[in-house]
XYZ file of C-alpha atoms in Angstrom:
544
model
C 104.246 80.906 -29.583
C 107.273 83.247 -29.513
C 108.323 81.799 -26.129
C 107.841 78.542 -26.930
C 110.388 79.279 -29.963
C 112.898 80.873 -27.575
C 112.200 77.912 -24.985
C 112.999 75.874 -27.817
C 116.106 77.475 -29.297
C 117.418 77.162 -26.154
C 116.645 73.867 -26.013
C 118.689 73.174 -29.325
C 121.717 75.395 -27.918
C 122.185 73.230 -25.163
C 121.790 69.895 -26.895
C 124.550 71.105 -29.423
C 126.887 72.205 -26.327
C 126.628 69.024 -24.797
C 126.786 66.957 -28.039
C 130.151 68.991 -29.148
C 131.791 67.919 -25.391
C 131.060 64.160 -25.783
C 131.760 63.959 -29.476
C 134.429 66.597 -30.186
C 137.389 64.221 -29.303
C 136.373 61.337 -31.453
C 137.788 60.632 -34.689
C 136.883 58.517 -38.185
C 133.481 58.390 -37.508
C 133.616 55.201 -35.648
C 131.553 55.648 -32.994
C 128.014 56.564 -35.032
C 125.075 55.069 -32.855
C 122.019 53.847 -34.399
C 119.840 56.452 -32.788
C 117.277 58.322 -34.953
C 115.721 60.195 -32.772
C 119.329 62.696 -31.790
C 117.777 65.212 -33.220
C 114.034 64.975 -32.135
C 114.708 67.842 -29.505
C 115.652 70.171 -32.214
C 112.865 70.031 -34.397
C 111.887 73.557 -33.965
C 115.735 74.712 -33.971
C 115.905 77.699 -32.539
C 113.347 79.604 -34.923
C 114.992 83.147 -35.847
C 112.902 86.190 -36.548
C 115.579 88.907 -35.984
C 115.584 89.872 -40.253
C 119.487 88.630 -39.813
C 120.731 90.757 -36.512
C 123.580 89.614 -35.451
C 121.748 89.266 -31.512
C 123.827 86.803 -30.089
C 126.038 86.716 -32.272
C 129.714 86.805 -30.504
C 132.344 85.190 -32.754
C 131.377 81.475 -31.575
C 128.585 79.543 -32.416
C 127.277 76.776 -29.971
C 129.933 74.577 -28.335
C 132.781 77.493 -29.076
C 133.803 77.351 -32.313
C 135.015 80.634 -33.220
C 132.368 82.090 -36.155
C 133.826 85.980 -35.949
C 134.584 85.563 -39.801
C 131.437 86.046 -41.914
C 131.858 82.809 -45.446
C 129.415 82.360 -47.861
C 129.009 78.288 -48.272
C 128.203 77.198 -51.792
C 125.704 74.533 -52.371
C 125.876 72.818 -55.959
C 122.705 71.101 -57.108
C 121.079 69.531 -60.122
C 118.571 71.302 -61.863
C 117.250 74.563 -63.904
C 117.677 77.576 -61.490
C 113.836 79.584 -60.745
C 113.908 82.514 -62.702
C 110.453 83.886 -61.144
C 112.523 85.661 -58.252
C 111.252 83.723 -55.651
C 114.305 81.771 -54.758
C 115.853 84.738 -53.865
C 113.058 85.950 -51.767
C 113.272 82.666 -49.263
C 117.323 83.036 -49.474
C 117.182 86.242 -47.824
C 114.742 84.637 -44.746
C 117.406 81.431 -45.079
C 120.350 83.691 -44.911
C 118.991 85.744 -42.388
C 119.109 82.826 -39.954
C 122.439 81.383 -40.916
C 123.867 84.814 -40.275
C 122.306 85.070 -36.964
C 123.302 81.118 -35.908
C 126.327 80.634 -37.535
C 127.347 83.934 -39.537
C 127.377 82.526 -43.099
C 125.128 82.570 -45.902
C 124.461 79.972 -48.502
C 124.348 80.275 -52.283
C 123.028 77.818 -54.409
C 125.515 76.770 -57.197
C 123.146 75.204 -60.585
C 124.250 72.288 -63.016
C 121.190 72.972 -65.084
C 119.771 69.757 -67.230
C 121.254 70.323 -70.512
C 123.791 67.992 -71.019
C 124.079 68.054 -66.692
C 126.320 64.954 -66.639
C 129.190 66.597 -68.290
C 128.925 69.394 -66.543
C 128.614 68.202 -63.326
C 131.730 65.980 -63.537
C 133.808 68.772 -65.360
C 132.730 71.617 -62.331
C 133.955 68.459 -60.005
C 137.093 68.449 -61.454
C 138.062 71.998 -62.223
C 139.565 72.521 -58.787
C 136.954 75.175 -58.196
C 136.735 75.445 -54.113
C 133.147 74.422 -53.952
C 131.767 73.340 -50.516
C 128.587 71.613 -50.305
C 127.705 69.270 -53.078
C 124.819 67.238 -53.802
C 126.055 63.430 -54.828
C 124.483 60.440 -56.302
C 125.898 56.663 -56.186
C 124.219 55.053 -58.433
C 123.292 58.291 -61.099
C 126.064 61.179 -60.101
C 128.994 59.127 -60.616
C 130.346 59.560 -56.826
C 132.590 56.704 -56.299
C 134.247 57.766 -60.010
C 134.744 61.338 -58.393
C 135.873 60.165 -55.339
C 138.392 58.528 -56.841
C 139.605 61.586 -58.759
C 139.582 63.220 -55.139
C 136.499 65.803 -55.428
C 135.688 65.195 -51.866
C 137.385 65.746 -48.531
C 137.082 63.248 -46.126
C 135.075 63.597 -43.009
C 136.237 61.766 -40.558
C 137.416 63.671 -37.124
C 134.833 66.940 -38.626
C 131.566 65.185 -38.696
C 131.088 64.733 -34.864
C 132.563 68.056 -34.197
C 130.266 70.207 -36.695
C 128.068 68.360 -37.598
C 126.985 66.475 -34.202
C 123.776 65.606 -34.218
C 123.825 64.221 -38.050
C 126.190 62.155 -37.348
C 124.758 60.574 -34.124
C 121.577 60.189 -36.159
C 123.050 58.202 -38.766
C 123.752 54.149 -38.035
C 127.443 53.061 -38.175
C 126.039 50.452 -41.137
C 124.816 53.589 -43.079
C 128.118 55.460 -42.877
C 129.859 52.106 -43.200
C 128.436 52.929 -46.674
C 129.084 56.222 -47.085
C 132.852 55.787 -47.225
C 136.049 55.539 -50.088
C 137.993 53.142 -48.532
C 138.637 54.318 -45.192
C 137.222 57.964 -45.260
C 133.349 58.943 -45.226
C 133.099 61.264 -47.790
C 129.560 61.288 -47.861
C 126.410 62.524 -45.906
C 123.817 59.763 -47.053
C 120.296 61.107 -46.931
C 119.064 57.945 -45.360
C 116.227 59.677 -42.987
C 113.977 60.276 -45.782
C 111.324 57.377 -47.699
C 110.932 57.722 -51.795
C 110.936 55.520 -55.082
C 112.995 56.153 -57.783
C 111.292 53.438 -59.766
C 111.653 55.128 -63.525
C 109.017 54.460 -66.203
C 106.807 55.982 -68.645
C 103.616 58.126 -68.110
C 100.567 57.878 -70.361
C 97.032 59.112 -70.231
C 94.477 56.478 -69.040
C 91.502 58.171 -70.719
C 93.226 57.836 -73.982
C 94.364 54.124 -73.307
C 90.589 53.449 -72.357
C 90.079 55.534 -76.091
C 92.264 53.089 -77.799
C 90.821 49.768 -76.225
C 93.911 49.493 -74.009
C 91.748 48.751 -70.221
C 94.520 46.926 -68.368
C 97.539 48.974 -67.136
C 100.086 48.793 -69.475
C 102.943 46.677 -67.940
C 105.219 45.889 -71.323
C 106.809 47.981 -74.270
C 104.688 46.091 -76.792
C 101.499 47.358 -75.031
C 103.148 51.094 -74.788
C 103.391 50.660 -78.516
C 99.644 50.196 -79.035
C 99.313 53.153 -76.910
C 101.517 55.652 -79.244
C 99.857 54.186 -82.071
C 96.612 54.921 -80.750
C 97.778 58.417 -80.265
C 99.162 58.557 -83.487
C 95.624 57.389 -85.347
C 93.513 59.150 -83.170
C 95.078 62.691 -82.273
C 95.636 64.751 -84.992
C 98.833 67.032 -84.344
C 100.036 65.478 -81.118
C 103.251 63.857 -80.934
C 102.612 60.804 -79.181
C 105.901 60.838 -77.228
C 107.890 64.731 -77.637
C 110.638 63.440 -75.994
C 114.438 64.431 -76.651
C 117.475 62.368 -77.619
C 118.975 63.365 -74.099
C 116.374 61.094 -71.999
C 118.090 57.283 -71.700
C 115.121 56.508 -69.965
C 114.489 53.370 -73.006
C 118.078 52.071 -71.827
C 116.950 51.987 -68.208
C 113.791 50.224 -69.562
C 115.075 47.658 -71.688
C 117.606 46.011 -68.419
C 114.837 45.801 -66.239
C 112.006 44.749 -68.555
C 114.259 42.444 -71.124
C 116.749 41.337 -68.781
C 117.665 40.132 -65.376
C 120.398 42.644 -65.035
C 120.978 44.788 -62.124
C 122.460 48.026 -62.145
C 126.068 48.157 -60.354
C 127.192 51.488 -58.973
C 129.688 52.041 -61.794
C 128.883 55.321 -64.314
C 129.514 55.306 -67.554
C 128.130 58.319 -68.688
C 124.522 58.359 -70.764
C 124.258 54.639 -70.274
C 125.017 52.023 -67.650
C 127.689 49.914 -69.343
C 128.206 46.783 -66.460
C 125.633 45.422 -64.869
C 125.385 42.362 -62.340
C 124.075 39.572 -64.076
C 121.503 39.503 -62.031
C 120.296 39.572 -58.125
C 120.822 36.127 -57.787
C 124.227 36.105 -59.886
C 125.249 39.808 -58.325
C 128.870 39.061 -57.956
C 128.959 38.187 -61.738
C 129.498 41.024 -64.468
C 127.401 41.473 -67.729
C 125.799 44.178 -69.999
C 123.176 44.741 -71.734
C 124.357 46.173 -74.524
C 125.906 42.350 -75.033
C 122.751 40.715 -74.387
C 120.852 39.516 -77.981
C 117.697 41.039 -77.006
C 119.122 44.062 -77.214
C 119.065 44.217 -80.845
C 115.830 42.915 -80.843
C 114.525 46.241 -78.898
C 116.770 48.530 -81.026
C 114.762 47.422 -83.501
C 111.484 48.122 -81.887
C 112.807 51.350 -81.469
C 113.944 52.145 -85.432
C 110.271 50.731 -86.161
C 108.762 53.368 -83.377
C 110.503 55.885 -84.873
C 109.896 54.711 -88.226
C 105.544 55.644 -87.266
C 106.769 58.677 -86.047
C 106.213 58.276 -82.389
C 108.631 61.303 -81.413
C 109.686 63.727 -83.867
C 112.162 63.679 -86.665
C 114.514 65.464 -85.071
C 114.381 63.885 -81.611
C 118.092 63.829 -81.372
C 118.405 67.717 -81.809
C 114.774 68.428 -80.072
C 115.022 70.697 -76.636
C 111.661 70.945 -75.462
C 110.118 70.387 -72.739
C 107.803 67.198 -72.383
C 106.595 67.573 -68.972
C 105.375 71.312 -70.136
C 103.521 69.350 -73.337
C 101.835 66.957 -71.343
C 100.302 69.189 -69.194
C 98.880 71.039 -71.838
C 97.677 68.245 -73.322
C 100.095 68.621 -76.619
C 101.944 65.067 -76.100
C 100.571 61.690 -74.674
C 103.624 60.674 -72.748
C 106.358 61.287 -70.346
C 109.317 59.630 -68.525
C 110.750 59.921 -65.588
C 110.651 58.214 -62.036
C 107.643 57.560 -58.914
C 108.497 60.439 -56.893
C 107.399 62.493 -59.824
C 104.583 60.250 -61.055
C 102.688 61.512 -57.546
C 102.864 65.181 -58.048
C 101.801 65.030 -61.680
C 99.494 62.994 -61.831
C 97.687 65.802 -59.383
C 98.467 68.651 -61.664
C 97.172 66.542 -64.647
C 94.016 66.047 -63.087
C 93.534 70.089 -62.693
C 95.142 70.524 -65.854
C 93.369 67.890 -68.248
C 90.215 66.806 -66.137
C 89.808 63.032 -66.523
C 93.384 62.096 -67.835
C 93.605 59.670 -65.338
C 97.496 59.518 -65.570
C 99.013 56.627 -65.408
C 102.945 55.059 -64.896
C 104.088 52.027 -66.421
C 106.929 51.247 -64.296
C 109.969 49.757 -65.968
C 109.833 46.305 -63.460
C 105.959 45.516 -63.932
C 107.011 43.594 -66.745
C 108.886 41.376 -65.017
C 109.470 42.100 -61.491
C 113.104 43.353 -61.783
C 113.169 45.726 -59.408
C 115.753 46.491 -56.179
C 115.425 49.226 -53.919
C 117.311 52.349 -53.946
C 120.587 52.582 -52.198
C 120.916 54.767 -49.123
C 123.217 57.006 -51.113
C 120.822 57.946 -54.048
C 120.747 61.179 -52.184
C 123.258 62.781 -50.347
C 126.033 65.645 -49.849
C 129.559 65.643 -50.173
C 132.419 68.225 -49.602
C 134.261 69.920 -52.094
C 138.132 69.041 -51.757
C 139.213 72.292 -52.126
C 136.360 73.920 -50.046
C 138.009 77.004 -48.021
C 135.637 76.622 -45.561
C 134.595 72.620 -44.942
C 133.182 73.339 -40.881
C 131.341 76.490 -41.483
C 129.732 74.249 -44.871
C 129.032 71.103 -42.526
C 127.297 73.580 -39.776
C 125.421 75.059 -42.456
C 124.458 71.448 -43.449
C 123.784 70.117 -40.215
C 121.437 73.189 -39.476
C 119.141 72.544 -43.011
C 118.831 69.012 -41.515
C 118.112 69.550 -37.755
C 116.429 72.956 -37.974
C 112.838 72.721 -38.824
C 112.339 76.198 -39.889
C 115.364 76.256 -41.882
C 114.344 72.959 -43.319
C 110.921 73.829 -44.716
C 112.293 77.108 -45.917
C 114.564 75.200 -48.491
C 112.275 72.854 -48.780
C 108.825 74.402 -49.254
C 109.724 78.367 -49.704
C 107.662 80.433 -47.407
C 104.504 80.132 -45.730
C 101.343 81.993 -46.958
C 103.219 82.187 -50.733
C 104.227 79.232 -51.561
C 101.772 77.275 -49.152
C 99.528 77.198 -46.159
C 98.698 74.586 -43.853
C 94.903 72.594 -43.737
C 94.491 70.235 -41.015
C 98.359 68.550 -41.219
C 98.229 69.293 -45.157
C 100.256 71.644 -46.823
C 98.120 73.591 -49.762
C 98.120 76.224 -52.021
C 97.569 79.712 -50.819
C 94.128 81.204 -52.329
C 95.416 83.114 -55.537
C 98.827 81.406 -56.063
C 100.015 81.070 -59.495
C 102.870 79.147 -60.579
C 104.144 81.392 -62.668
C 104.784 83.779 -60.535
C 104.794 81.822 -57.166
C 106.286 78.724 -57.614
C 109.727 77.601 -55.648
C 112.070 75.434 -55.403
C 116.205 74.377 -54.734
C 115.988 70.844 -56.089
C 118.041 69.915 -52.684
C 117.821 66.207 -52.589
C 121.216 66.303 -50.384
C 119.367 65.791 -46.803
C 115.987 65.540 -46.812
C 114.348 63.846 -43.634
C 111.207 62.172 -42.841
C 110.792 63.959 -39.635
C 110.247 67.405 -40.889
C 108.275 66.433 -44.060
C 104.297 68.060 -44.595
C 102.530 65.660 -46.259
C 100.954 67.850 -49.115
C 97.286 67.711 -51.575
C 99.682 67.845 -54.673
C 100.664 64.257 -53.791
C 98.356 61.815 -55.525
C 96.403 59.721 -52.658
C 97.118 56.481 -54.835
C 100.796 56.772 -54.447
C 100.702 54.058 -51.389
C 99.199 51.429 -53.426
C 102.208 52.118 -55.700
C 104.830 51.941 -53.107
C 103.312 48.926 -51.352
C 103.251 47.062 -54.893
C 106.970 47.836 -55.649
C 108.087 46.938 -51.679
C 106.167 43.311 -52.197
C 108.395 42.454 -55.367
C 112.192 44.645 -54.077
C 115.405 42.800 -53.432
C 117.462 44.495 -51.716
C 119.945 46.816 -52.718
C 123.752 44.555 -52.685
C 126.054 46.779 -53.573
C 126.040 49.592 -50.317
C 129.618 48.738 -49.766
C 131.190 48.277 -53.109
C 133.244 50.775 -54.161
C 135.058 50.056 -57.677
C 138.669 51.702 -57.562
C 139.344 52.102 -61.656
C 143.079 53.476 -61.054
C 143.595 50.425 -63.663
C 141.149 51.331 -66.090
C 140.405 55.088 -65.370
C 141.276 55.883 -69.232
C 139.060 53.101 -70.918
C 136.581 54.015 -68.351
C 136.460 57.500 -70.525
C 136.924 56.232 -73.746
C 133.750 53.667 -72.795
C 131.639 56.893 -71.272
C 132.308 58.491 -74.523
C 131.612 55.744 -77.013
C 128.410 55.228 -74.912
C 127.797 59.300 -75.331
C 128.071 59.682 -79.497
C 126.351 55.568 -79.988
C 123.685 54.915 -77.928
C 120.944 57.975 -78.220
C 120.469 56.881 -82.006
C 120.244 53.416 -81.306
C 117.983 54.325 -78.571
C 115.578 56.815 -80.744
C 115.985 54.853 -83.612
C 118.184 56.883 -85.749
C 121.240 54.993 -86.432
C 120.269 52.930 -89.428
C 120.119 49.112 -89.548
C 119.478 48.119 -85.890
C 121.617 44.723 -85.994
C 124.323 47.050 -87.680
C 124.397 49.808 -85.270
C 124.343 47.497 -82.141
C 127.260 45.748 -83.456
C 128.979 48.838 -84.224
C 128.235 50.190 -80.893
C 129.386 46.636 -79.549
C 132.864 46.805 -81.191
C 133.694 50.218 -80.533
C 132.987 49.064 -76.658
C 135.178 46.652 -77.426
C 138.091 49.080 -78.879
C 137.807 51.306 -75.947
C 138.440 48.302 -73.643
C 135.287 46.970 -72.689
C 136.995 43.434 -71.847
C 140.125 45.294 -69.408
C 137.298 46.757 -67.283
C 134.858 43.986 -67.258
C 137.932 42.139 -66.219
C 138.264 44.722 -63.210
C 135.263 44.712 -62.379
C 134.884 41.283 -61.698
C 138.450 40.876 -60.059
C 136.644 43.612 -57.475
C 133.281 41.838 -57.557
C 134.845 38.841 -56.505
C 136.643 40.190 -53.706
C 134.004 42.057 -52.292
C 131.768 38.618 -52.443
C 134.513 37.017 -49.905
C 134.578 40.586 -47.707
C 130.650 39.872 -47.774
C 130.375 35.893 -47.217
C 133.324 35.373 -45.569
């Protein structure tokens, strides 16, 4: 096994060397094959076992470049950093090999969850010389950010330090991976998930409460929290908090035909397309009548005390509840819905958990774009080719890859027959890890794993027989016109809509309208007006 590693690491040398010659004098990216399989002779990358020696280790990497000067590369992700010190145990095994391949070690930079969007976009524009940085199209705000320059471009560094990424990745996929001219994305397009968002809810209770059909509508989900409510004394039927917008997301696809456009506005989605058969045509909404119609569901849910009093203020963890069987519900999207509904089975035998997915109501549903996922560089990044060589070796390397990934082997799993498990003995307290890096992830170097729930392909093949697909890859809205109502909306949309939303802001009709005109004052009409100049120019660019 140890020569096949070396046999192999040699193997991934030489594929590098030869890559760097024939791509190092291109330049913009526009020569980005279609070929998937680059990388397939690198899968087991060099494997390094030297506890971070520097054998080998010259001053160059592969292909020449001059590595004599050690850099730590920063890495910013979303999420609550482990506290268990576990992270730090599979950064020192990471780090080792980075130092060895390409002297550099990564640190993880955290936007933790509380209030995450503010911070994110504020650490974005502080000027801070971050390097790596995990970006989002249609949730992270990228295009806004590119557009304030947070990014350098890529073109002419890609190919050079980055090779086999980039030869991987189809022109049509970096085609959408640039602002205006310049790629300033990596789009984690190698890797298959749903992002389909909905609500959780215990089958055994819905079976309790005469509910036997999945529940596919908000009216039905009511029934269920009532149930809850009647039948389960002390449980909150939904302990959610006022910073979920989840019920936003849910009342465009189930109560409208709107689609979402790649456009951020903070908490909520502001402009929509009208829908997938109108796509080039702007709407909201928050301007749609119906809207007011499911505010006031929501001042009546709130009204029977489906979340708590002081949802608004409320910090707790849901997921956490659930588990111990202290709420009856949960939000979030399908890639989550497989792993919990495995834990909920060990956790509360017989729960039977069950997602109602936004679109089963009515079928709205489009797929995800190739840049829900993906990782950007910092514009003031010291270092931009050591970060894309530390990048490109998380994505080719497989050991490096399942280190980030899935932590370390006989701790944080072992392998069954193809399957990763848990280790006899492990505790999640004490064991659990991970780096929430949804920047890169491939298909190729997944384990499929026994805490994904076995009826998760039923799901996905229900959501890929309804899909559209995703229209928007190459828009890119460029609000140098509007960049100051563009704040003023974000904010408006920050202080109005988690009342409305949790049912806290009085009169329903009222607060929608007040919500509405406040839009309105921040120049909803300028941007919508934007928007649709844009919209209509990108429909000729498309059509012709």
């Amino acid at each position: 096994m140890r020569h096949a590693k070396k046999v192999a690491g040699f193997v991934f040398m030489l594929i590098l060397v030869i890559s760097l010659a024939a791509c190092g004098g291109n330049n913009g990216g526009n020569n980005a094959g279609g070929n998937a399989n680059a990388a397939d002779g690198a899968d087991n990358g060099g494997s390094s076992s030297d506890g971070g020696k520097e054998t080998g280790n010259d001053g160059a990497a592969e292909g020449g470049i001059d590595t004599s000067k050690f850099e730590t590369i920063t890495y910013v992700v979303l999420g609550d950093k482990p506290k268990n010190g576990q992270l730090e145990k599979v950064m020192e095994k990471v780090n080792a090999i980075l130092k060895q391949k390409i002297n550099a070690e990564l640190q993880f930079k955290w936007v933790e969850w509380a209030d995450w969007q503010t911070k994110y976009n504020l650490l974005l524009a502080s000027g801070e010389p971050l390097d790596l940085i995990t970006i989002g199209t249609d949730w992270l705000d990228t295009w806004g950010n590119a557009q304030r320059g947070a990014f350098l471009p890529l073109n002419g560094l890609l190919e050079k330090y980055a090779p086999l990424t980039y030869s991987e990745i189809p022109q049509e996929d970096w085609d959408q991976s640039k602002f205006k001219d310049d790629i300033v994305l990596i789009p984690e397009d190698h890797y298959t998930q749903w992002v389909n968002h909905g609500i959780y809810y215990r089958g055994d209770w819905a079976k309790e409460f005469g509910i036997t059909q999945p529940i596919a509508d908000f009216e039905t989900l009511g029934k269920y929290f009532q149930g809850v409510k009647d039948n389960k004394k002390g449980i909150v039927p939904w302990d959610t908090n006022g910073t979920n917008g989840t019920l936003y997301a849910g009342f465009e696809a189930a109560y409208t035909d709107n689609i979402d456009l790649p456009i951020g506005t903070g908490y909520a989605g502001v402009f929509t397309g009208k829908s997938y058969d109108e796509r080039y045509t702007v709407d909201s909404p928050i301007f749609n009548d119906k809207f007011i119609d499911f505010a006031a569901m929501m001042k009546d849910w709130a009204d029977k005390g489906y979340w708590r009093e002081d949802v608004l203020n409320y910090k707790g963890d849901t997921r956490t509840e659930l588990k111990a069987g202290q709420t009856g519900a949960d939000a979030h999207h399908t890639q989550t819905f497989k792993g919990l509904r495995v834990e909920m089975d060990k956790q509360q035998p017989g729960s039977e958990l069950q997602m109602f997915a936004y679109s089963d109501t009515r079928g709205n549903l489009i797929s995800m774009p190739i840049t829900h996922g993906g990782t950007s560089i910092g514009a003031h990044s010291k270092h931009p080719e050591r970060a894309l060589m530390a990048y490109e070796l998380i994505r080719q390397d497989k050991e490096l890859y399942q280190l980030i990934n899935y932590g370390l082997e006989g701790v944080q799993y072992e392998i069954k027959d193809g399957v990763r498990t848990r280790p006899a003995g492990y505790d999640d307290a004490k064991d659990a890890f991970y780096t929430d890096f949804w920047g890169g992830r491939v298909d190729k170097f997944e384990i499929p794993s026994d805490t994904d729930w076995s009826g998760i392909g039923d799901v996905y093949k229900k959501y890929d027989a309804i899909k559209k697909p995703f229209p928007y890859g190459k828009f890119v809205f460029d609000k140098t016109n509007v960049d100051a109502e563009m704040t003023s909306i974000s904010q408006v949309v920050g202080e109005q809509m988690p009342a409305i939303l949790y049912g806290k802001a009085g009169d329903p009709a009222k607060a929608v309208q007040a919500l509405r005109d406040k839009l309105k004052a921040a120049g909803y009409d300028k941007v919508k007006d934007e928007i649709q100049k844009q919209l209509d120019a990108f429909k000729q660019s498309e059509q012709g």
